[in-house]
């Protein structure tokens, strides 16, 4: 245990007091927060470590870490880093995070960092199960339990990133996922935590802040948004009272952070927020990547508009057919193709000058989250017995675009023949 780790008592009294956090955001008379009005079980009245670990020091991870560091009685914060190059950049910056908003720079210090040991001489991720070289000797950090973890890595890197620290997670741990896309938790349960009794408590968040990076551990907060969070039930039809006490601590700590504007939602409400963002990402991200354009350049193009409507018609059909949303009021209207088109166009106009994260990754020849956006739509459709051919086509166009970018010779060294 690090010297500055303190404990925080979580119990019935502290949950009742949570309604005072962030003022009206936790007004417990609102039906949306019915689950906060419940009384926590006495068995949860026990101290837990306050330290929060952040896995994925990218744009969102840096913003969250910086924001948490700015609150009164801040928690100890540790970044988990899996590349020596990134750790070197971290040391060069003086172990600080810089956030620029409206031309004003704010720097926060006092973070810790850990380097996870991952083999780098294997190309196949599956080979990580049997490293070609013996792993380094374990340190105290390698075995210290992680109780509070925030994950902000790219969707396709979730399983591998969690495997790096899985031995430090227990059923008393809580993980908050702040990522684009859907379907990662299913893979995680199948490949890392198949035993429900040993599985950490999951929280899922949807973050709408606009952030981009200028250099490592320096980000520009270009657009203020919100952070929607929910504690997921450990199993179907289980009560929130079975949730780990660390989940409530993590949720309340995020809610104390003014910059993030974090709000708690029920799991069903959060699922709908996720799906609405998925619908937007399924249009904006792949189309900007394929056409190599900014968000705003998608507007006023008749052919692009037709393609948008075809994509959204399939997305709408899948969402409105999901068994987990059957019986939920207003789902058919909320996810009607016409309404989704209005939501997408509104976001495109508001972010007209931005380049999507998928476009930036494609230009660099990096892997993208397409399998967890349009690919998720295709998989859920297949489960329900129909096909989404437009989303399937778009998914493979993006993958082909990445392969083409990787084979371009711009970075090749010139030589004389």
CSV table of C-alpha atoms in Angstrom, one decimal:
chain,number,residue,atom,x,y,z
A,1,UNK,CA,0.0,0.0,0.0
A,2,UNK,CA,1.4,3.4,-1.0
A,3,UNK,CA,2.0,5.8,1.9
A,4,UNK,CA,-0.6,8.4,0.7
A,5,UNK,CA,-3.4,5.8,0.3
A,6,UNK,CA,-6.1,6.6,2.8
A,7,UNK,CA,-9.4,4.8,3.4
A,8,UNK,CA,-12.9,5.9,2.8
A,9,UNK,CA,-15.9,4.5,4.8
A,10,UNK,CA,-18.7,3.5,2.5
A,11,UNK,CA,-22.0,2.6,4.1
A,12,UNK,CA,-25.7,3.5,4.5
A,13,UNK,CA,-24.9,7.0,5.9
A,14,UNK,CA,-22.6,8.0,3.2
A,15,UNK,CA,-24.9,6.8,0.4
A,16,UNK,CA,-27.7,8.8,2.0
A,17,UNK,CA,-25.4,11.8,2.0
A,18,UNK,CA,-24.6,11.4,-1.7
A,19,UNK,CA,-27.8,13.3,-2.6
A,20,UNK,CA,-25.9,16.5,-1.6
A,21,UNK,CA,-23.1,15.9,-4.0
A,22,UNK,CA,-23.0,18.1,-7.1
A,23,UNK,CA,-26.2,19.9,-6.0
A,24,UNK,CA,-29.1,19.2,-8.2
A,25,UNK,CA,-27.4,16.4,-10.1
A,26,UNK,CA,-28.3,14.1,-7.3
A,27,UNK,CA,-31.7,15.3,-6.4
A,28,UNK,CA,-33.1,12.1,-5.1
A,29,UNK,CA,-36.7,13.0,-5.6
A,30,UNK,CA,-36.1,12.6,-9.3
A,31,UNK,CA,-37.3,9.1,-10.5
A,32,UNK,CA,-34.2,8.7,-12.6
A,33,UNK,CA,-32.2,8.3,-9.3
A,34,UNK,CA,-34.4,5.8,-7.6
A,35,UNK,CA,-31.4,3.5,-7.1
A,36,UNK,CA,-29.6,6.2,-5.1
A,37,UNK,CA,-32.6,6.5,-2.7
A,38,UNK,CA,-32.2,2.9,-1.6
A,39,UNK,CA,-30.4,2.2,1.6
A,40,UNK,CA,-27.0,0.5,1.3
A,41,UNK,CA,-26.7,-2.8,3.2
A,42,UNK,CA,-24.8,-2.7,6.5
A,43,UNK,CA,-22.3,-5.3,5.1
A,44,UNK,CA,-20.9,-2.6,2.9
A,45,UNK,CA,-20.1,-0.3,5.9
A,46,UNK,CA,-16.3,-0.9,5.7
A,47,UNK,CA,-13.3,1.1,4.7
A,48,UNK,CA,-11.9,0.9,1.2
A,49,UNK,CA,-8.7,2.5,-0.3
A,50,UNK,CA,-9.2,5.8,-2.0
A,51,UNK,CA,-6.5,5.4,-4.7
A,52,UNK,CA,-7.9,5.4,-8.3
A,53,UNK,CA,-6.0,3.8,-11.1
A,54,UNK,CA,-6.4,5.0,-14.7
A,55,UNK,CA,-5.6,2.5,-17.4
A,56,UNK,CA,-5.1,4.3,-20.7
A,57,UNK,CA,-3.4,7.7,-20.4
A,58,UNK,CA,-4.8,9.0,-23.7
A,59,UNK,CA,-7.0,11.9,-24.3
A,60,UNK,CA,-9.9,10.9,-22.1
A,61,UNK,CA,-7.7,9.3,-19.4
A,62,UNK,CA,-5.6,12.5,-19.2
A,63,UNK,CA,-8.7,14.7,-18.9
A,64,UNK,CA,-10.2,12.5,-16.2
A,65,UNK,CA,-7.0,12.3,-14.2
A,66,UNK,CA,-6.5,16.0,-14.5
A,67,UNK,CA,-10.1,16.7,-13.4
A,68,UNK,CA,-9.9,14.3,-10.4
A,69,UNK,CA,-6.7,16.0,-9.3
A,70,UNK,CA,-8.5,19.3,-9.1
A,71,UNK,CA,-11.1,18.5,-6.6
A,72,UNK,CA,-10.9,19.2,-2.8
A,73,UNK,CA,-9.5,16.3,-0.9
A,74,UNK,CA,-8.4,14.7,-4.1
A,75,UNK,CA,-7.9,10.9,-4.3
A,76,UNK,CA,-4.4,9.4,-4.9
A,77,UNK,CA,-4.2,8.8,-8.7
A,78,UNK,CA,-2.0,6.3,-10.5
A,79,UNK,CA,-1.6,5.9,-14.2
A,80,UNK,CA,-1.0,2.4,-15.5
A,81,UNK,CA,1.3,2.5,-18.6
A,82,UNK,CA,2.2,-0.4,-20.8
A,83,UNK,CA,5.0,1.2,-22.9
A,84,UNK,CA,8.4,2.3,-21.8
A,85,UNK,CA,8.3,5.1,-24.4
A,86,UNK,CA,5.2,6.5,-22.9
A,87,UNK,CA,6.7,6.3,-19.4
A,88,UNK,CA,9.7,8.2,-20.6
A,89,UNK,CA,7.5,10.9,-22.0
A,90,UNK,CA,5.7,11.0,-18.7
A,91,UNK,CA,8.9,11.5,-16.8
A,92,UNK,CA,10.1,14.2,-19.2
A,93,UNK,CA,6.9,16.1,-18.5
A,94,UNK,CA,7.6,16.0,-14.8
A,95,UNK,CA,4.8,13.5,-14.2
A,96,UNK,CA,2.2,16.2,-14.8
A,97,UNK,CA,-0.9,16.6,-17.0
A,98,UNK,CA,-1.7,19.8,-19.0
A,99,UNK,CA,-5.2,20.7,-20.1
A,100,UNK,CA,-5.8,23.7,-22.3
A,101,UNK,CA,-9.3,25.2,-22.4
A,102,UNK,CA,-10.3,28.5,-24.1
A,103,UNK,CA,-6.6,29.3,-24.5
A,104,UNK,CA,-5.9,28.9,-20.7
A,105,UNK,CA,-3.4,26.2,-19.7
A,106,UNK,CA,-3.8,24.4,-16.4
A,107,UNK,CA,-1.3,21.9,-15.1
A,108,UNK,CA,-1.8,19.3,-12.4
A,109,UNK,CA,1.0,17.5,-10.6
A,110,UNK,CA,1.2,14.8,-7.9
A,111,UNK,CA,0.4,11.7,-9.9
A,112,UNK,CA,2.0,8.2,-9.7
A,113,UNK,CA,2.7,5.9,-12.6
A,114,UNK,CA,3.3,2.2,-12.9
A,115,UNK,CA,4.7,0.3,-15.9
A,116,UNK,CA,3.0,-3.0,-16.6
A,117,UNK,CA,5.3,-5.8,-17.9
A,118,UNK,CA,4.1,-7.0,-21.3
A,119,UNK,CA,6.2,-8.9,-23.9
A,120,UNK,CA,7.1,-6.7,-26.9
A,121,UNK,CA,8.8,-9.3,-29.1
A,122,UNK,CA,5.6,-11.2,-30.1
A,123,UNK,CA,3.3,-10.1,-32.9
A,124,UNK,CA,0.4,-12.4,-32.1
A,125,UNK,CA,-1.5,-11.2,-29.0
A,126,UNK,CA,-2.5,-14.8,-28.3
A,127,UNK,CA,1.1,-15.6,-27.7
A,128,UNK,CA,1.1,-13.4,-24.6
A,129,UNK,CA,-0.3,-16.4,-22.8
A,130,UNK,CA,3.1,-18.1,-23.3
A,131,UNK,CA,5.8,-15.3,-23.4
A,132,UNK,CA,9.0,-16.2,-25.3
A,133,UNK,CA,11.1,-14.8,-22.4
A,134,UNK,CA,10.6,-15.2,-18.7
A,135,UNK,CA,8.6,-12.3,-17.1
A,136,UNK,CA,10.4,-9.8,-14.9
A,137,UNK,CA,10.4,-10.5,-11.2
A,138,UNK,CA,7.3,-9.4,-9.4
A,139,UNK,CA,7.3,-6.2,-7.4
A,140,UNK,CA,5.1,-5.0,-4.6
A,141,UNK,CA,3.2,-2.9,-7.2
A,142,UNK,CA,2.6,-6.0,-9.3
A,143,UNK,CA,0.7,-7.7,-6.5
A,144,UNK,CA,-1.1,-4.8,-4.9
A,145,UNK,CA,-4.9,-5.1,-5.2
A,146,UNK,CA,-6.6,-2.5,-7.4
A,147,UNK,CA,-9.9,-1.5,-5.9
A,148,UNK,CA,-10.8,1.5,-8.1
A,149,UNK,CA,-10.0,1.3,-11.8
A,150,UNK,CA,-10.9,3.6,-14.7
A,151,UNK,CA,-10.4,2.2,-18.2
A,152,UNK,CA,-10.1,4.5,-21.2
A,153,UNK,CA,-8.2,2.5,-23.7
A,154,UNK,CA,-9.5,1.9,-27.2
A,155,UNK,CA,-12.3,-0.7,-27.4
A,156,UNK,CA,-10.2,-3.2,-29.3
A,157,UNK,CA,-7.5,-3.1,-26.6
A,158,UNK,CA,-9.8,-3.7,-23.6
A,159,UNK,CA,-9.2,-7.4,-23.1
A,160,UNK,CA,-5.4,-7.2,-23.5
A,161,UNK,CA,-5.2,-4.2,-21.2
A,162,UNK,CA,-7.3,-5.8,-18.4
A,163,UNK,CA,-5.3,-9.0,-18.7
A,164,UNK,CA,-2.2,-7.0,-17.7
A,165,UNK,CA,-3.8,-6.3,-14.3
A,166,UNK,CA,-6.4,-9.0,-13.9
A,167,UNK,CA,-4.3,-10.7,-11.1
A,168,UNK,CA,-4.7,-7.5,-9.1
A,169,UNK,CA,-8.5,-7.3,-9.4
A,170,UNK,CA,-11.0,-9.1,-7.1
A,171,UNK,CA,-14.7,-9.2,-6.6
A,172,UNK,CA,-14.3,-6.2,-4.3
A,173,UNK,CA,-12.8,-4.2,-7.2
A,174,UNK,CA,-14.8,-1.8,-9.4
A,175,UNK,CA,-14.0,-0.9,-13.0
A,176,UNK,CA,-15.4,2.2,-14.7
A,177,UNK,CA,-15.3,1.9,-18.6
A,178,UNK,CA,-15.1,5.2,-20.4
A,179,UNK,CA,-14.9,4.1,-24.0
A,180,UNK,CA,-16.5,4.3,-27.4
A,181,UNK,CA,-18.3,1.3,-28.8
A,182,UNK,CA,-20.2,-1.7,-27.3
A,183,UNK,CA,-19.6,-5.4,-26.8
A,184,UNK,CA,-16.3,-5.2,-25.0
A,185,UNK,CA,-17.7,-6.4,-21.6
A,186,UNK,CA,-19.0,-9.5,-23.2
A,187,UNK,CA,-15.5,-10.4,-24.5
A,188,UNK,CA,-14.1,-9.5,-21.1
A,189,UNK,CA,-16.4,-11.8,-19.3
A,190,UNK,CA,-15.7,-14.6,-21.7
A,191,UNK,CA,-11.9,-14.3,-21.9
A,192,UNK,CA,-10.8,-12.8,-18.5
A,193,UNK,CA,-13.6,-13.1,-15.9
A,194,UNK,CA,-15.7,-16.2,-16.8
A,195,UNK,CA,-16.4,-16.8,-13.1
A,196,UNK,CA,-19.2,-14.5,-11.9
A,197,UNK,CA,-18.2,-14.9,-8.2
A,198,UNK,CA,-14.7,-13.5,-8.9
A,199,UNK,CA,-15.7,-10.8,-11.4
A,200,UNK,CA,-15.1,-7.1,-10.5
A,201,UNK,CA,-18.1,-4.8,-10.3
A,202,UNK,CA,-18.6,-2.9,-13.6
A,203,UNK,CA,-19.6,0.7,-14.2
A,204,UNK,CA,-20.1,2.1,-17.7
A,205,UNK,CA,-19.8,5.7,-18.7
A,206,UNK,CA,-20.6,7.7,-21.8
A,207,UNK,CA,-18.5,10.8,-22.1
A,208,UNK,CA,-19.4,13.6,-24.5
A,209,UNK,CA,-16.5,16.0,-23.9
A,210,UNK,CA,-14.5,17.0,-26.9
A,211,UNK,CA,-10.8,16.4,-26.3
A,212,UNK,CA,-7.8,16.1,-28.6
A,213,UNK,CA,-4.1,15.8,-27.9
A,214,UNK,CA,-1.2,18.1,-28.9
A,215,UNK,CA,1.5,16.0,-27.3
A,216,UNK,CA,1.7,13.2,-24.7
A,217,UNK,CA,-0.1,14.1,-21.5
A,218,UNK,CA,-1.2,17.5,-22.9
A,219,UNK,CA,-4.8,17.8,-24.2
A,220,UNK,CA,-7.1,20.5,-25.4
A,221,UNK,CA,-10.6,20.5,-23.9
A,222,UNK,CA,-12.3,21.7,-27.1
A,223,UNK,CA,-15.9,21.0,-26.1
A,224,UNK,CA,-17.6,20.8,-22.8
A,225,UNK,CA,-20.0,17.9,-22.4
A,226,UNK,CA,-21.3,15.5,-19.7
A,227,UNK,CA,-20.3,12.1,-18.3
A,228,UNK,CA,-23.2,9.7,-17.8
A,229,UNK,CA,-22.4,6.7,-15.5
A,230,UNK,CA,-24.3,3.7,-14.3
A,231,UNK,CA,-23.4,0.8,-12.0
A,232,UNK,CA,-24.2,-2.4,-13.9
A,233,UNK,CA,-25.9,-5.3,-12.0
A,234,UNK,CA,-23.6,-8.2,-11.5
A,235,UNK,CA,-26.2,-10.5,-13.0
A,236,UNK,CA,-29.6,-10.2,-14.6
A,237,UNK,CA,-32.4,-9.0,-12.3
A,238,UNK,CA,-30.0,-8.6,-9.4
A,239,UNK,CA,-30.4,-5.5,-7.1
A,240,UNK,CA,-27.9,-2.6,-7.0
A,241,UNK,CA,-27.5,-3.5,-3.3
A,242,UNK,CA,-25.3,-6.4,-4.4
A,243,UNK,CA,-22.8,-3.9,-6.0
A,244,UNK,CA,-19.4,-3.5,-4.5
A,245,UNK,CA,-18.9,-0.6,-2.1
A,246,UNK,CA,-16.0,0.6,-4.3
A,247,UNK,CA,-18.5,1.2,-7.1
A,248,UNK,CA,-20.4,3.8,-5.0
A,249,UNK,CA,-17.1,5.5,-4.0
A,250,UNK,CA,-16.0,5.6,-7.6
A,251,UNK,CA,-19.3,7.0,-8.8
A,252,UNK,CA,-19.5,9.7,-6.1
A,253,UNK,CA,-15.8,10.7,-6.6
A,254,UNK,CA,-16.6,11.3,-10.3
A,255,UNK,CA,-19.7,13.2,-9.4
A,256,UNK,CA,-17.6,15.6,-7.2
A,257,UNK,CA,-15.6,16.6,-10.3
A,258,UNK,CA,-17.2,19.8,-11.8
A,259,UNK,CA,-15.3,19.6,-15.1
A,260,UNK,CA,-16.6,16.2,-16.0
A,261,UNK,CA,-20.2,17.0,-15.1
A,262,UNK,CA,-20.8,13.4,-14.1
A,263,UNK,CA,-24.4,12.2,-13.6
A,264,UNK,CA,-25.6,8.9,-12.3
A,265,UNK,CA,-28.3,6.9,-14.3
A,266,UNK,CA,-30.1,3.6,-14.0
A,267,UNK,CA,-28.7,0.8,-16.1
A,268,UNK,CA,-31.6,1.0,-18.6
A,269,UNK,CA,-31.3,4.7,-19.1
A,270,UNK,CA,-27.5,4.4,-19.5
A,271,UNK,CA,-28.0,1.7,-22.1
A,272,UNK,CA,-30.2,4.0,-24.2
A,273,UNK,CA,-27.6,6.8,-23.9
A,274,UNK,CA,-24.9,4.3,-25.1
A,275,UNK,CA,-27.0,3.3,-28.1
A,276,UNK,CA,-27.7,6.8,-29.1
A,277,UNK,CA,-24.0,7.6,-29.1
A,278,UNK,CA,-23.4,4.3,-31.0
A,279,UNK,CA,-25.8,5.4,-33.7
A,280,UNK,CA,-23.9,8.7,-34.1
A,281,UNK,CA,-20.5,7.0,-34.1
A,282,UNK,CA,-21.7,4.4,-36.7
A,283,UNK,CA,-22.3,7.2,-39.1
A,284,UNK,CA,-19.8,10.0,-38.4
A,285,UNK,CA,-16.7,7.9,-37.6
A,286,UNK,CA,-16.6,5.5,-40.6
A,287,UNK,CA,-17.8,8.0,-43.2
A,288,UNK,CA,-15.2,10.6,-42.2
A,289,UNK,CA,-12.6,7.9,-42.2
A,290,UNK,CA,-13.6,6.6,-45.7
A,291,UNK,CA,-13.9,10.0,-47.3
A,292,UNK,CA,-10.9,11.5,-45.4
A,293,UNK,CA,-12.8,14.6,-44.4
A,294,UNK,CA,-13.8,16.7,-41.4
A,295,UNK,CA,-17.2,16.1,-39.8
A,296,UNK,CA,-18.7,19.2,-41.4
A,297,UNK,CA,-17.7,18.1,-44.9
A,298,UNK,CA,-20.3,15.3,-44.6
A,299,UNK,CA,-23.1,18.0,-44.8
A,300,UNK,CA,-24.8,19.1,-47.9
A,301,UNK,CA,-23.7,16.1,-49.9
A,302,UNK,CA,-26.8,14.3,-51.3
A,303,UNK,CA,-25.0,11.0,-51.8
A,304,UNK,CA,-23.6,11.1,-48.3
A,305,UNK,CA,-27.1,11.9,-46.9
A,306,UNK,CA,-28.5,8.8,-48.6
A,307,UNK,CA,-25.8,6.7,-47.2
A,308,UNK,CA,-26.5,8.1,-43.7
A,309,UNK,CA,-30.1,7.3,-43.9
A,310,UNK,CA,-29.4,3.7,-45.0
A,311,UNK,CA,-27.0,3.2,-42.1
A,312,UNK,CA,-29.4,4.7,-39.6
A,313,UNK,CA,-32.4,2.6,-40.9
A,314,UNK,CA,-30.4,-0.5,-40.0
A,315,UNK,CA,-29.2,0.8,-36.7
A,316,UNK,CA,-32.7,1.9,-35.8
A,317,UNK,CA,-34.1,-1.5,-36.6
A,318,UNK,CA,-31.5,-3.3,-34.5
A,319,UNK,CA,-31.9,-1.0,-31.5
A,320,UNK,CA,-35.7,-1.1,-31.5
A,321,UNK,CA,-35.5,-4.9,-31.7
A,322,UNK,CA,-33.2,-5.5,-28.8
A,323,UNK,CA,-34.7,-7.8,-26.2
A,324,UNK,CA,-33.2,-5.8,-23.3
A,325,UNK,CA,-35.2,-2.7,-24.4
A,326,UNK,CA,-38.6,-4.4,-24.9
A,327,UNK,CA,-41.2,-2.8,-22.6
A,328,UNK,CA,-39.1,0.3,-22.1
A,329,UNK,CA,-41.3,3.4,-22.8
A,330,UNK,CA,-40.6,5.6,-25.8
A,331,UNK,CA,-37.9,3.4,-27.3
A,332,UNK,CA,-39.6,3.2,-30.7
A,333,UNK,CA,-39.9,7.0,-30.9
A,334,UNK,CA,-36.4,7.8,-29.4
A,335,UNK,CA,-34.7,5.5,-31.9
A,336,UNK,CA,-36.8,6.2,-34.9
A,337,UNK,CA,-34.6,6.7,-38.0
A,338,UNK,CA,-35.9,10.3,-38.5
A,339,UNK,CA,-35.1,11.3,-34.9
A,340,UNK,CA,-31.6,9.6,-35.1
A,341,UNK,CA,-30.9,11.5,-38.3
A,342,UNK,CA,-31.7,14.8,-36.5
A,343,UNK,CA,-29.4,13.8,-33.6
A,344,UNK,CA,-26.5,12.9,-36.0
A,345,UNK,CA,-26.9,16.1,-38.0
A,346,UNK,CA,-26.9,18.2,-34.9
A,347,UNK,CA,-23.7,16.7,-33.7
A,348,UNK,CA,-22.1,17.1,-37.1
A,349,UNK,CA,-22.9,20.8,-37.2
A,350,UNK,CA,-21.7,21.3,-33.6
A,351,UNK,CA,-18.4,19.6,-34.4
A,352,UNK,CA,-18.1,20.7,-38.0
A,353,UNK,CA,-14.4,21.6,-37.8
A,354,UNK,CA,-13.3,18.4,-35.9
A,355,UNK,CA,-11.7,15.3,-37.3
A,356,UNK,CA,-13.1,12.1,-35.9
A,357,UNK,CA,-10.8,9.9,-33.8
A,358,UNK,CA,-11.3,7.1,-36.3
A,359,UNK,CA,-10.1,9.3,-39.1
A,360,UNK,CA,-7.0,10.3,-37.2
A,361,UNK,CA,-6.3,6.6,-36.5
A,362,UNK,CA,-6.8,5.6,-40.1
A,363,UNK,CA,-4.4,8.3,-41.3
A,364,UNK,CA,-1.8,6.8,-39.0
A,365,UNK,CA,-2.6,3.2,-40.1
A,366,UNK,CA,-3.7,2.3,-36.5
A,367,UNK,CA,-6.3,-0.2,-35.5
A,368,UNK,CA,-9.8,1.3,-35.1
A,369,UNK,CA,-12.9,0.6,-33.1
A,370,UNK,CA,-15.1,-0.3,-36.1
A,371,UNK,CA,-15.8,-3.9,-34.8
A,372,UNK,CA,-17.3,-2.4,-31.7
A,373,UNK,CA,-19.4,0.2,-33.5
A,374,UNK,CA,-20.8,-0.9,-36.9
A,375,UNK,CA,-19.5,-4.4,-36.1
A,376,UNK,CA,-21.6,-4.4,-32.9
A,377,UNK,CA,-24.7,-3.5,-35.0
A,378,UNK,CA,-24.0,-6.4,-37.4
A,379,UNK,CA,-23.5,-8.9,-34.6
A,380,UNK,CA,-26.7,-8.0,-32.7
A,381,UNK,CA,-28.7,-8.1,-36.0
A,382,UNK,CA,-27.3,-11.6,-36.7
A,383,UNK,CA,-28.3,-12.8,-33.2
A,384,UNK,CA,-31.9,-11.6,-33.9
A,385,UNK,CA,-32.0,-13.3,-37.3
A,386,UNK,CA,-31.5,-10.5,-39.9
A,387,UNK,CA,-28.7,-8.8,-41.7
A,388,UNK,CA,-27.3,-5.3,-41.8
A,389,UNK,CA,-25.6,-5.3,-45.2
A,390,UNK,CA,-24.9,-1.5,-45.3
A,391,UNK,CA,-23.1,-1.5,-41.9
A,392,UNK,CA,-21.3,-4.7,-42.9
A,393,UNK,CA,-20.1,-3.0,-46.1
A,394,UNK,CA,-19.0,0.1,-44.2
A,395,UNK,CA,-17.1,-1.9,-41.6
A,396,UNK,CA,-15.0,-3.6,-44.3
A,397,UNK,CA,-14.4,-0.4,-46.3
A,398,UNK,CA,-12.8,1.1,-43.2
A,399,UNK,CA,-10.7,-2.0,-42.6
A,400,UNK,CA,-9.6,-2.0,-46.2
A,401,UNK,CA,-8.8,1.7,-45.9
A,402,UNK,CA,-6.5,1.0,-43.0
A,403,UNK,CA,-4.6,-1.7,-44.9
A,404,UNK,CA,-4.1,0.6,-47.8
A,405,UNK,CA,-2.8,3.4,-45.5
A,406,UNK,CA,-0.3,0.9,-44.0
A,407,UNK,CA,1.1,0.0,-47.4
A,408,UNK,CA,1.7,3.6,-48.5
A,409,UNK,CA,5.4,4.4,-49.0
A,410,UNK,CA,5.5,7.9,-47.6
A,411,UNK,CA,7.7,6.9,-44.8
A,412,UNK,CA,10.0,4.7,-46.8
A,413,UNK,CA,13.7,5.6,-46.9
A,414,UNK,CA,14.9,6.7,-50.4
A,415,UNK,CA,17.7,4.7,-52.0
A,416,UNK,CA,19.6,4.6,-55.3
A,417,UNK,CA,19.1,1.6,-57.5
